[in-house]
mmCIF file with all atom_site columns, C-alpha atoms in Angstrom:
data_model
loop_
_atom_site.group_PDB
_atom_site.id
_atom_site.type_symbol
_atom_site.label_atom_id
_atom_site.label_alt_id
_atom_site.label_comp_id
_atom_site.label_asym_id
_atom_site.label_entity_id
_atom_site.label_seq_id
_atom_site.pdbx_PDB_ins_code
_atom_site.Cartn_x
_atom_site.Cartn_y
_atom_site.Cartn_z
_atom_site.occupancy
_atom_site.B_iso_or_equiv
_atom_site.pdbx_formal_charge
_atom_site.auth_seq_id
_atom_site.auth_comp_id
_atom_site.auth_asym_id
_atom_site.auth_atom_id
_atom_site.pdbx_PDB_model_num
ATOM 1   C CA . UNK O 1 1   ? -9.913  -10.651 -19.881 1.00 47.00 ? 1   UNK O CA 1
ATOM 2   C CA . UNK O 1 2   ? -11.182 -13.915 -18.422 1.00 49.00 ? 2   UNK O CA 1
ATOM 3   C CA . UNK O 1 3   ? -8.016  -15.747 -17.343 1.00 56.00 ? 3   UNK O CA 1
ATOM 4   C CA . UNK O 1 4   ? -8.890  -15.794 -13.643 1.00 60.00 ? 4   UNK O CA 1
ATOM 5   C CA . UNK O 1 5   ? -8.258  -16.330 -10.831 1.00 81.00 ? 5   UNK O CA 1
ATOM 6   C CA . UNK O 1 6   ? -5.014  -14.457 -10.515 1.00 95.00 ? 6   UNK O CA 1
ATOM 7   C CA . UNK O 1 7   ? -2.245  -15.238 -8.076  1.00 94.00 ? 7   UNK O CA 1
ATOM 8   C CA . UNK O 1 8   ? -0.701  -12.593 -5.827  1.00 97.00 ? 8   UNK O CA 1
ATOM 9   C CA . UNK O 1 9   ? 2.683   -13.269 -4.246  1.00 93.00 ? 9   UNK O CA 1
ATOM 10  C CA . UNK O 1 10  ? 3.209   -11.455 -0.937  1.00 95.00 ? 10  UNK O CA 1
ATOM 11  C CA . UNK O 1 11  ? 5.544   -11.630 2.051   1.00 92.00 ? 11  UNK O CA 1
ATOM 12  C CA . UNK O 1 12  ? 4.835   -14.333 4.615   1.00 92.00 ? 12  UNK O CA 1
ATOM 13  C CA . UNK O 1 13  ? 4.506   -11.788 7.430   1.00 93.00 ? 13  UNK O CA 1
ATOM 14  C CA . UNK O 1 14  ? 1.896   -9.785  5.488   1.00 95.00 ? 14  UNK O CA 1
ATOM 15  C CA . UNK O 1 15  ? 3.726   -6.579  6.413   1.00 95.00 ? 15  UNK O CA 1
ATOM 16  C CA . UNK O 1 16  ? 4.578   -5.229  2.954   1.00 96.00 ? 16  UNK O CA 1
ATOM 17  C CA . UNK O 1 17  ? 2.605   -2.011  2.404   1.00 96.00 ? 17  UNK O CA 1
ATOM 18  C CA . UNK O 1 18  ? 3.102   -2.493  -1.321  1.00 96.00 ? 18  UNK O CA 1
ATOM 19  C CA . UNK O 1 19  ? 1.646   -6.000  -1.320  1.00 97.00 ? 19  UNK O CA 1
ATOM 20  C CA . UNK O 1 20  ? -1.204  -4.592  0.758   1.00 97.00 ? 20  UNK O CA 1
ATOM 21  C CA . UNK O 1 21  ? -1.857  -1.926  -1.878  1.00 98.00 ? 21  UNK O CA 1
ATOM 22  C CA . UNK O 1 22  ? -2.297  -4.571  -4.578  1.00 98.00 ? 22  UNK O CA 1
ATOM 23  C CA . UNK O 1 23  ? -4.334  -6.851  -2.304  1.00 98.00 ? 23  UNK O CA 1
ATOM 24  C CA . UNK O 1 24  ? -6.725  -4.000  -1.491  1.00 98.00 ? 24  UNK O CA 1
ATOM 25  C CA . UNK O 1 25  ? -7.027  -3.107  -5.179  1.00 98.00 ? 25  UNK O CA 1
ATOM 26  C CA . UNK O 1 26  ? -7.970  -6.671  -6.077  1.00 98.00 ? 26  UNK O CA 1
ATOM 27  C CA . UNK O 1 27  ? -10.531 -6.809  -3.259  1.00 97.00 ? 27  UNK O CA 1
ATOM 28  C CA . UNK O 1 28  ? -12.026 -3.440  -4.164  1.00 98.00 ? 28  UNK O CA 1
ATOM 29  C CA . UNK O 1 29  ? -12.429 -4.523  -7.778  1.00 97.00 ? 29  UNK O CA 1
ATOM 30  C CA . UNK O 1 30  ? -14.041 -7.796  -6.714  1.00 96.00 ? 30  UNK O CA 1
ATOM 31  C CA . UNK O 1 31  ? -11.543 -9.871  -8.680  1.00 96.00 ? 31  UNK O CA 1
ATOM 32  C CA . UNK O 1 32  ? -10.971 -13.518 -7.737  1.00 95.00 ? 32  UNK O CA 1
ATOM 33  C CA . UNK O 1 33  ? -7.388  -14.208 -6.748  1.00 96.00 ? 33  UNK O CA 1
ATOM 34  C CA . UNK O 1 34  ? -5.323  -16.465 -4.548  1.00 95.00 ? 34  UNK O CA 1
ATOM 35  C CA . UNK O 1 35  ? -2.500  -15.414 -2.263  1.00 95.00 ? 35  UNK O CA 1
ATOM 36  C CA . UNK O 1 36  ? 0.877   -17.109 -2.174  1.00 93.00 ? 36  UNK O CA 1
ATOM 37  C CA . UNK O 1 37  ? 3.078   -16.078 0.738   1.00 89.00 ? 37  UNK O CA 1
ATOM 38  C CA . UNK O 1 38  ? 6.864   -16.205 0.397   1.00 88.00 ? 38  UNK O CA 1
ATOM 39  C CA . UNK O 1 39  ? 9.242   -16.365 3.362   1.00 81.00 ? 39  UNK O CA 1
ATOM 40  C CA . UNK O 1 40  ? 11.649  -13.606 2.402   1.00 83.00 ? 40  UNK O CA 1
ATOM 41  C CA . UNK O 1 41  ? 13.973  -14.357 5.344   1.00 79.00 ? 41  UNK O CA 1
ATOM 42  C CA . UNK O 1 42  ? 14.345  -17.892 3.985   1.00 80.00 ? 42  UNK O CA 1
ATOM 43  C CA . UNK O 1 43  ? 15.036  -16.412 0.519   1.00 85.00 ? 43  UNK O CA 1
ATOM 44  C CA . UNK O 1 44  ? 12.051  -18.103 -1.092  1.00 75.00 ? 44  UNK O CA 1
ATOM 45  C CA . UNK O 1 45  ? 11.948  -15.151 -3.502  1.00 82.00 ? 45  UNK O CA 1
ATOM 46  C CA . UNK O 1 46  ? 15.202  -16.503 -4.947  1.00 83.00 ? 46  UNK O CA 1
ATOM 47  C CA . UNK O 1 47  ? 13.797  -19.937 -5.738  1.00 86.00 ? 47  UNK O CA 1
ATOM 48  C CA . UNK O 1 48  ? 13.948  -20.947 -9.415  1.00 85.00 ? 48  UNK O CA 1
ATOM 49  C CA . UNK O 1 49  ? 10.151  -21.107 -9.624  1.00 83.00 ? 49  UNK O CA 1
ATOM 50  C CA . UNK O 1 50  ? 9.704   -17.542 -8.415  1.00 80.00 ? 50  UNK O CA 1
ATOM 51  C CA . UNK O 1 51  ? 12.641  -16.058 -10.317 1.00 81.00 ? 51  UNK O CA 1
ATOM 52  C CA . UNK O 1 52  ? 11.066  -17.529 -13.423 1.00 82.00 ? 52  UNK O CA 1
ATOM 53  C CA . UNK O 1 53  ? 8.085   -15.261 -12.708 1.00 81.00 ? 53  UNK O CA 1
ATOM 54  C CA . UNK O 1 54  ? 9.716   -12.200 -11.172 1.00 83.00 ? 54  UNK O CA 1
ATOM 55  C CA . UNK O 1 55  ? 12.993  -11.239 -12.772 1.00 84.00 ? 55  UNK O CA 1
ATOM 56  C CA . UNK O 1 56  ? 13.497  -8.678  -9.994  1.00 87.00 ? 56  UNK O CA 1
ATOM 57  C CA . UNK O 1 57  ? 12.708  -11.284 -7.283  1.00 88.00 ? 57  UNK O CA 1
ATOM 58  C CA . UNK O 1 58  ? 10.333  -8.957  -5.469  1.00 87.00 ? 58  UNK O CA 1
ATOM 59  C CA . UNK O 1 59  ? 6.922   -8.999  -3.878  1.00 89.00 ? 59  UNK O CA 1
ATOM 60  C CA . UNK O 1 60  ? 4.281   -8.134  -4.674  1.00 96.00 ? 60  UNK O CA 1
ATOM 61  C CA . UNK O 1 61  ? 4.149   -10.006 -7.946  1.00 94.00 ? 61  UNK O CA 1
ATOM 62  C CA . UNK O 1 62  ? 0.885   -10.650 -9.757  1.00 97.00 ? 62  UNK O CA 1
ATOM 63  C CA . UNK O 1 63  ? 0.576   -13.671 -12.036 1.00 95.00 ? 63  UNK O CA 1
ATOM 64  C CA . UNK O 1 64  ? -2.208  -14.054 -14.567 1.00 93.00 ? 64  UNK O CA 1
ATOM 65  C CA . UNK O 1 65  ? -2.259  -16.739 -17.256 1.00 88.00 ? 65  UNK O CA 1
ATOM 66  C CA . UNK O 1 66  ? 1.475   -16.725 -17.906 1.00 87.00 ? 66  UNK O CA 1
ATOM 67  C CA . UNK O 1 67  ? 1.858   -12.961 -17.462 1.00 94.00 ? 67  UNK O CA 1
ATOM 68  C CA . UNK O 1 68  ? 3.691   -11.818 -14.341 1.00 94.00 ? 68  UNK O CA 1
ATOM 69  C CA . UNK O 1 69  ? 4.150   -8.253  -13.147 1.00 95.00 ? 69  UNK O CA 1
ATOM 70  C CA . UNK O 1 70  ? 6.041   -6.830  -10.178 1.00 94.00 ? 70  UNK O CA 1
ATOM 71  C CA . UNK O 1 71  ? 6.117   -3.391  -8.485  1.00 93.00 ? 71  UNK O CA 1
ATOM 72  C CA . UNK O 1 72  ? 2.913   -2.385  -6.762  1.00 95.00 ? 72  UNK O CA 1
ATOM 73  C CA . UNK O 1 73  ? 2.127   0.810   -8.658  1.00 95.00 ? 73  UNK O CA 1
ATOM 74  C CA . UNK O 1 74  ? 2.660   -0.949  -11.978 1.00 95.00 ? 74  UNK O CA 1
ATOM 75  C CA . UNK O 1 75  ? 0.308   -3.712  -10.856 1.00 97.00 ? 75  UNK O CA 1
ATOM 76  C CA . UNK O 1 76  ? -2.466  -1.424  -9.609  1.00 97.00 ? 76  UNK O CA 1
ATOM 77  C CA . UNK O 1 77  ? -2.301  0.696   -12.763 1.00 97.00 ? 77  UNK O CA 1
ATOM 78  C CA . UNK O 1 78  ? -2.437  -2.475  -14.885 1.00 97.00 ? 78  UNK O CA 1
ATOM 79  C CA . UNK O 1 79  ? -5.486  -3.683  -12.978 1.00 97.00 ? 79  UNK O CA 1
ATOM 80  C CA . UNK O 1 80  ? -7.109  -0.282  -13.455 1.00 98.00 ? 80  UNK O CA 1
ATOM 81  C CA . UNK O 1 81  ? -6.516  -0.449  -17.209 1.00 96.00 ? 81  UNK O CA 1
ATOM 82  C CA . UNK O 1 82  ? -7.741  -4.029  -17.614 1.00 95.00 ? 82  UNK O CA 1
ATOM 83  C CA . UNK O 1 83  ? -10.604 -3.966  -15.099 1.00 96.00 ? 83  UNK O CA 1
ATOM 84  C CA . UNK O 1 84  ? -11.857 -0.345  -15.117 1.00 96.00 ? 84  UNK O CA 1
ATOM 85  C CA . UNK O 1 85  ? -15.432 -1.084  -14.046 1.00 95.00 ? 85  UNK O CA 1
ATOM 86  C CA . UNK O 1 86  ? -14.678 -0.424  -10.358 1.00 96.00 ? 86  UNK O CA 1
ATOM 87  C CA . UNK O 1 87  ? -12.076 2.353   -10.321 1.00 97.00 ? 87  UNK O CA 1
ATOM 88  C CA . UNK O 1 88  ? -9.389  2.653   -7.661  1.00 98.00 ? 88  UNK O CA 1
ATOM 89  C CA . UNK O 1 89  ? -7.887  5.803   -9.214  1.00 98.00 ? 89  UNK O CA 1
ATOM 90  C CA . UNK O 1 90  ? -9.627  9.114   -9.871  1.00 97.00 ? 90  UNK O CA 1
ATOM 91  C CA . UNK O 1 91  ? -11.124 9.416   -13.348 1.00 95.00 ? 91  UNK O CA 1
ATOM 92  C CA . UNK O 1 92  ? -10.191 13.071  -13.816 1.00 96.00 ? 92  UNK O CA 1
ATOM 93  C CA . UNK O 1 93  ? -6.710  13.208  -15.429 1.00 97.00 ? 93  UNK O CA 1
ATOM 94  C CA . UNK O 1 94  ? -5.117  15.736  -13.091 1.00 97.00 ? 94  UNK O CA 1
ATOM 95  C CA . UNK O 1 95  ? -6.433  14.030  -9.981  1.00 97.00 ? 95  UNK O CA 1
ATOM 96  C CA . UNK O 1 96  ? -5.271  10.680  -11.353 1.00 97.00 ? 96  UNK O CA 1
ATOM 97  C CA . UNK O 1 97  ? -1.822  12.145  -11.969 1.00 97.00 ? 97  UNK O CA 1
ATOM 98  C CA . UNK O 1 98  ? -1.784  13.516  -8.416  1.00 97.00 ? 98  UNK O CA 1
ATOM 99  C CA . UNK O 1 99  ? -2.715  10.118  -7.010  1.00 97.00 ? 99  UNK O CA 1
ATOM 100 C CA . UNK O 1 100 ? 0.186   8.554   -8.901  1.00 97.00 ? 100 UNK O CA 1
ATOM 101 C CA . UNK O 1 101 ? 2.481   11.320  -7.678  1.00 97.00 ? 101 UNK O CA 1
ATOM 102 C CA . UNK O 1 102 ? 1.512   10.616  -4.070  1.00 97.00 ? 102 UNK O CA 1
ATOM 103 C CA . UNK O 1 103 ? 2.082   6.884   -4.524  1.00 97.00 ? 103 UNK O CA 1
ATOM 104 C CA . UNK O 1 104 ? 5.475   7.425   -6.126  1.00 97.00 ? 104 UNK O CA 1
ATOM 105 C CA . UNK O 1 105 ? 6.517   9.898   -3.430  1.00 97.00 ? 105 UNK O CA 1
ATOM 106 C CA . UNK O 1 106 ? 5.543   7.596   -0.570  1.00 97.00 ? 106 UNK O CA 1
ATOM 107 C CA . UNK O 1 107 ? 7.615   4.815   -2.150  1.00 96.00 ? 107 UNK O CA 1
ATOM 108 C CA . UNK O 1 108 ? 10.699  6.867   -2.983  1.00 95.00 ? 108 UNK O CA 1
ATOM 109 C CA . UNK O 1 109 ? 11.020  9.481   -0.228  1.00 96.00 ? 109 UNK O CA 1
ATOM 110 C CA . UNK O 1 110 ? 10.682  9.540   3.574   1.00 97.00 ? 110 UNK O CA 1
ATOM 111 C CA . UNK O 1 111 ? 13.286  6.794   3.955   1.00 96.00 ? 111 UNK O CA 1
ATOM 112 C CA . UNK O 1 112 ? 14.050  7.712   7.553   1.00 97.00 ? 112 UNK O CA 1
ATOM 113 C CA . UNK O 1 113 ? 10.428  7.061   8.547   1.00 98.00 ? 113 UNK O CA 1
ATOM 114 C CA . UNK O 1 114 ? 10.465  3.711   6.798   1.00 96.00 ? 114 UNK O CA 1
ATOM 115 C CA . UNK O 1 115 ? 13.727  2.789   8.527   1.00 96.00 ? 115 UNK O CA 1
ATOM 116 C CA . UNK O 1 116 ? 12.706  3.870   12.036  1.00 98.00 ? 116 UNK O CA 1
ATOM 117 C CA . UNK O 1 117 ? 9.002   2.975   11.838  1.00 98.00 ? 117 UNK O CA 1
ATOM 118 C CA . UNK O 1 118 ? 8.816   -0.307  9.957   1.00 96.00 ? 118 UNK O CA 1
ATOM 119 C CA . UNK O 1 119 ? 5.403   -1.727  9.170   1.00 96.00 ? 119 UNK O CA 1
ATOM 120 C CA . UNK O 1 120 ? 5.896   -4.096  12.101  1.00 97.00 ? 120 UNK O CA 1
ATOM 121 C CA . UNK O 1 121 ? 4.448   -1.121  13.993  1.00 97.00 ? 121 UNK O CA 1
ATOM 122 C CA . UNK O 1 122 ? 1.389   -1.110  11.767  1.00 97.00 ? 122 UNK O CA 1
ATOM 123 C CA . UNK O 1 123 ? 0.646   -4.819  11.491  1.00 95.00 ? 123 UNK O CA 1
ATOM 124 C CA . UNK O 1 124 ? 2.381   -6.474  14.463  1.00 94.00 ? 124 UNK O CA 1
ATOM 125 C CA . UNK O 1 125 ? 2.195   -3.906  17.271  1.00 94.00 ? 125 UNK O CA 1
ATOM 126 C CA . UNK O 1 126 ? 5.972   -3.428  17.565  1.00 96.00 ? 126 UNK O CA 1
ATOM 127 C CA . UNK O 1 127 ? 6.991   -0.158  19.228  1.00 96.00 ? 127 UNK O CA 1
ATOM 128 C CA . UNK O 1 128 ? 10.137  1.882   18.644  1.00 97.00 ? 128 UNK O CA 1
ATOM 129 C CA . UNK O 1 129 ? 11.837  4.698   20.538  1.00 97.00 ? 129 UNK O CA 1
ATOM 130 C CA . UNK O 1 130 ? 11.892  8.407   19.673  1.00 97.00 ? 130 UNK O CA 1
ATOM 131 C CA . UNK O 1 131 ? 12.498  9.494   16.109  1.00 98.00 ? 131 UNK O CA 1
ATOM 132 C CA . UNK O 1 132 ? 15.958  10.673  15.154  1.00 98.00 ? 132 UNK O CA 1
ATOM 133 C CA . UNK O 1 133 ? 16.359  14.249  14.009  1.00 98.00 ? 133 UNK O CA 1
ATOM 134 C CA . UNK O 1 134 ? 16.413  13.088  10.386  1.00 98.00 ? 134 UNK O CA 1
ATOM 135 C CA . UNK O 1 135 ? 13.265  10.986  10.822  1.00 98.00 ? 135 UNK O CA 1
ATOM 136 C CA . UNK O 1 136 ? 11.481  13.851  12.574  1.00 98.00 ? 136 UNK O CA 1
ATOM 137 C CA . UNK O 1 137 ? 12.243  16.095  9.599   1.00 98.00 ? 137 UNK O CA 1
ATOM 138 C CA . UNK O 1 138 ? 10.718  13.436  7.343   1.00 98.00 ? 138 UNK O CA 1
ATOM 139 C CA . UNK O 1 139 ? 7.678   13.118  9.626   1.00 98.00 ? 139 UNK O CA 1
ATOM 140 C CA . UNK O 1 140 ? 7.151   16.876  9.569   1.00 98.00 ? 140 UNK O CA 1
ATOM 141 C CA . UNK O 1 141 ? 7.384   16.791  5.764   1.00 98.00 ? 141 UNK O CA 1
ATOM 142 C CA . UNK O 1 142 ? 4.818   13.981  5.565   1.00 98.00 ? 142 UNK O CA 1
ATOM 143 C CA . UNK O 1 143 ? 2.396   15.759  7.905   1.00 98.00 ? 143 UNK O CA 1
ATOM 144 C CA . UNK O 1 144 ? 2.719   19.072  6.073   1.00 98.00 ? 144 UNK O CA 1
ATOM 145 C CA . UNK O 1 145 ? 2.037   17.416  2.716   1.00 98.00 ? 145 UNK O CA 1
ATOM 146 C CA . UNK O 1 146 ? -0.947  15.450  4.027   1.00 97.00 ? 146 UNK O CA 1
ATOM 147 C CA . UNK O 1 147 ? -2.445  18.583  5.557   1.00 96.00 ? 147 UNK O CA 1
ATOM 148 C CA . UNK O 1 148 ? -2.054  20.431  2.276   1.00 95.00 ? 148 UNK O CA 1
ATOM 149 C CA . UNK O 1 149 ? -3.678  17.647  0.255   1.00 96.00 ? 149 UNK O CA 1
ATOM 150 C CA . UNK O 1 150 ? -6.533  17.111  2.720   1.00 95.00 ? 150 UNK O CA 1
ATOM 151 C CA . UNK O 1 151 ? -8.775  20.053  3.516   1.00 86.00 ? 151 UNK O CA 1
ATOM 152 C CA . UNK O 1 152 ? -10.333 20.163  6.984   1.00 82.00 ? 152 UNK O CA 1
ATOM 153 C CA . UNK O 1 153 ? -12.988 17.467  7.215   1.00 80.00 ? 153 UNK O CA 1
ATOM 154 C CA . UNK O 1 154 ? -12.079 15.710  3.963   1.00 89.00 ? 154 UNK O CA 1
ATOM 155 C CA . UNK O 1 155 ? -12.742 11.978  4.054   1.00 93.00 ? 155 UNK O CA 1
ATOM 156 C CA . UNK O 1 156 ? -10.563 11.282  1.020   1.00 96.00 ? 156 UNK O CA 1
ATOM 157 C CA . UNK O 1 157 ? -7.830  12.893  -1.050  1.00 97.00 ? 157 UNK O CA 1
ATOM 158 C CA . UNK O 1 158 ? -9.980  13.335  -4.148  1.00 95.00 ? 158 UNK O CA 1
ATOM 159 C CA . UNK O 1 159 ? -13.546 13.522  -2.910  1.00 93.00 ? 159 UNK O CA 1
ATOM 160 C CA . UNK O 1 160 ? -14.011 9.772   -3.106  1.00 95.00 ? 160 UNK O CA 1
ATOM 161 C CA . UNK O 1 161 ? -11.833 6.848   -2.071  1.00 97.00 ? 161 UNK O CA 1
ATOM 162 C CA . UNK O 1 162 ? -8.780  5.874   -4.118  1.00 97.00 ? 162 UNK O CA 1
ATOM 163 C CA . UNK O 1 163 ? -5.890  3.483   -3.567  1.00 98.00 ? 163 UNK O CA 1
ATOM 164 C CA . UNK O 1 164 ? -3.692  6.507   -2.821  1.00 98.00 ? 164 UNK O CA 1
ATOM 165 C CA . UNK O 1 165 ? -5.731  6.988   0.374   1.00 98.00 ? 165 UNK O CA 1
ATOM 166 C CA . UNK O 1 166 ? -4.643  3.563   1.598   1.00 98.00 ? 166 UNK O CA 1
ATOM 167 C CA . UNK O 1 167 ? -0.999  4.199   0.775   1.00 98.00 ? 167 UNK O CA 1
ATOM 168 C CA . UNK O 1 168 ? -1.040  7.552   2.582   1.00 98.00 ? 168 UNK O CA 1
ATOM 169 C CA . UNK O 1 169 ? -2.841  6.046   5.587   1.00 98.00 ? 169 UNK O CA 1
ATOM 170 C CA . UNK O 1 170 ? -0.201  3.335   5.916   1.00 98.00 ? 170 UNK O CA 1
ATOM 171 C CA . UNK O 1 171 ? 2.583   5.903   6.042   1.00 98.00 ? 171 UNK O CA 1
ATOM 172 C CA . UNK O 1 172 ? 0.709   7.997   8.595   1.00 98.00 ? 172 UNK O CA 1
ATOM 173 C CA . UNK O 1 173 ? -0.019  4.908   10.680  1.00 98.00 ? 173 UNK O CA 1
ATOM 174 C CA . UNK O 1 174 ? 3.698   4.188   10.979  1.00 98.00 ? 174 UNK O CA 1
ATOM 175 C CA . UNK O 1 175 ? 3.726   7.258   13.221  1.00 98.00 ? 175 UNK O CA 1
ATOM 176 C CA . UNK O 1 176 ? 0.221   7.139   14.691  1.00 98.00 ? 176 UNK O CA 1
ATOM 177 C CA . UNK O 1 177 ? 0.353   3.516   15.858  1.00 98.00 ? 177 UNK O CA 1
ATOM 178 C CA . UNK O 1 178 ? 3.759   4.074   17.422  1.00 98.00 ? 178 UNK O CA 1
ATOM 179 C CA . UNK O 1 179 ? 2.363   6.938   19.477  1.00 97.00 ? 179 UNK O CA 1
ATOM 180 C CA . UNK O 1 180 ? 4.212   9.702   17.646  1.00 98.00 ? 180 UNK O CA 1
ATOM 181 C CA . UNK O 1 181 ? 2.405   13.068  17.544  1.00 97.00 ? 181 UNK O CA 1
ATOM 182 C CA . UNK O 1 182 ? 0.197   13.491  14.477  1.00 97.00 ? 182 UNK O CA 1
ATOM 183 C CA . UNK O 1 183 ? -2.569  16.111  14.095  1.00 96.00 ? 183 UNK O CA 1
ATOM 184 C CA . UNK O 1 184 ? -5.989  14.828  15.139  1.00 95.00 ? 184 UNK O CA 1
ATOM 185 C CA . UNK O 1 185 ? -7.589  15.330  11.740  1.00 95.00 ? 185 UNK O CA 1
ATOM 186 C CA . UNK O 1 186 ? -4.900  13.176  10.083  1.00 97.00 ? 186 UNK O CA 1
ATOM 187 C CA . UNK O 1 187 ? -5.393  10.524  12.763  1.00 97.00 ? 187 UNK O CA 1
ATOM 188 C CA . UNK O 1 188 ? -9.118  10.536  11.967  1.00 96.00 ? 188 UNK O CA 1
ATOM 189 C CA . UNK O 1 189 ? -8.374  10.307  8.247   1.00 97.00 ? 189 UNK O CA 1
ATOM 190 C CA . UNK O 1 190 ? -6.069  7.310   8.704   1.00 97.00 ? 190 UNK O CA 1
ATOM 191 C CA . UNK O 1 191 ? -8.566  5.579   10.993  1.00 97.00 ? 191 UNK O CA 1
ATOM 192 C CA . UNK O 1 192 ? -11.291 6.077   8.378   1.00 96.00 ? 192 UNK O CA 1
ATOM 193 C CA . UNK O 1 193 ? -9.207  4.344   5.710   1.00 97.00 ? 193 UNK O CA 1
ATOM 194 C CA . UNK O 1 194 ? -8.407  1.528   8.130   1.00 97.00 ? 194 UNK O CA 1
ATOM 195 C CA . UNK O 1 195 ? -12.101 0.726   8.591   1.00 96.00 ? 195 UNK O CA 1
ATOM 196 C CA . UNK O 1 196 ? -12.539 -0.173  4.939   1.00 97.00 ? 196 UNK O CA 1
ATOM 197 C CA . UNK O 1 197 ? -13.371 -3.906  4.579   1.00 98.00 ? 197 UNK O CA 1
ATOM 198 C CA . UNK O 1 198 ? -10.682 -4.470  1.952   1.00 98.00 ? 198 UNK O CA 1
ATOM 199 C CA . UNK O 1 199 ? -8.091  -2.962  4.294   1.00 98.00 ? 199 UNK O CA 1
ATOM 200 C CA . UNK O 1 200 ? -9.337  -4.945  7.276   1.00 97.00 ? 200 UNK O CA 1
ATOM 201 C CA . UNK O 1 201 ? -9.036  -8.131  5.205   1.00 97.00 ? 201 UNK O CA 1
ATOM 202 C CA . UNK O 1 202 ? -5.281  -7.474  4.994   1.00 97.00 ? 202 UNK O CA 1
ATOM 203 C CA . UNK O 1 203 ? -4.877  -6.209  8.554   1.00 96.00 ? 203 UNK O CA 1
ATOM 204 C CA . UNK O 1 204 ? -6.546  -9.348  9.924   1.00 95.00 ? 204 UNK O CA 1
ATOM 205 C CA . UNK O 1 205 ? -4.386  -11.840 8.044   1.00 93.00 ? 205 UNK O CA 1
ATOM 206 C CA . UNK O 1 206 ? -2.912  -14.564 10.266  1.00 88.00 ? 206 UNK O CA 1
ATOM 207 C CA . UNK O 1 207 ? 0.755   -13.721 10.824  1.00 85.00 ? 207 UNK O CA 1
ATOM 208 C CA . UNK O 1 208 ? 3.487   -16.000 12.160  1.00 84.00 ? 208 UNK O CA 1
ATOM 209 C CA . UNK O 1 209 ? 5.069   -15.037 15.463  1.00 82.00 ? 209 UNK O CA 1
ATOM 210 C CA . UNK O 1 210 ? 8.041   -12.727 15.134  1.00 74.00 ? 210 UNK O CA 1
#
């Protein structure tokens, strides 16, 4: 497909981990795109122009030549199908399925972590107090799963980088960057993902003052 560049709609604070996942995918694949930031607090996602693109009124939304798609996993899987030359998912079917499982789990579970450790911790340096009992249970669940998926010394989940590594690192960094206890090898894993140029391009976006 040659209808480029694409347009990626994100939140104006650049704190959405889901918008980040799509942004990193586009950068990793070397695809030209432009970013449009929406002020969600000002309800710009409800403007007639945007609702004409995103029926669900959500970011991220990717627009390409009259085609618009929302929900980050749907977007990254679409990009993988249409632009497979630089993969961001494992090629082997079971590993690919596992990567999708991890993405879906991180988006649908662990709500207490997401509530008590917003991505303002990750991207804006905000700090929160101790985890509640419920959030600590979720943190323990996250750490146990990550340790099971990552053998000692593993750089990546599947032997080479995938977009699931970024998504997992974001969730771990909600804890790590707030100073919550996380095993050293998971801290090292998250730091390794954070050094990736595509990730740094998102982390270093100019953000308005809170």
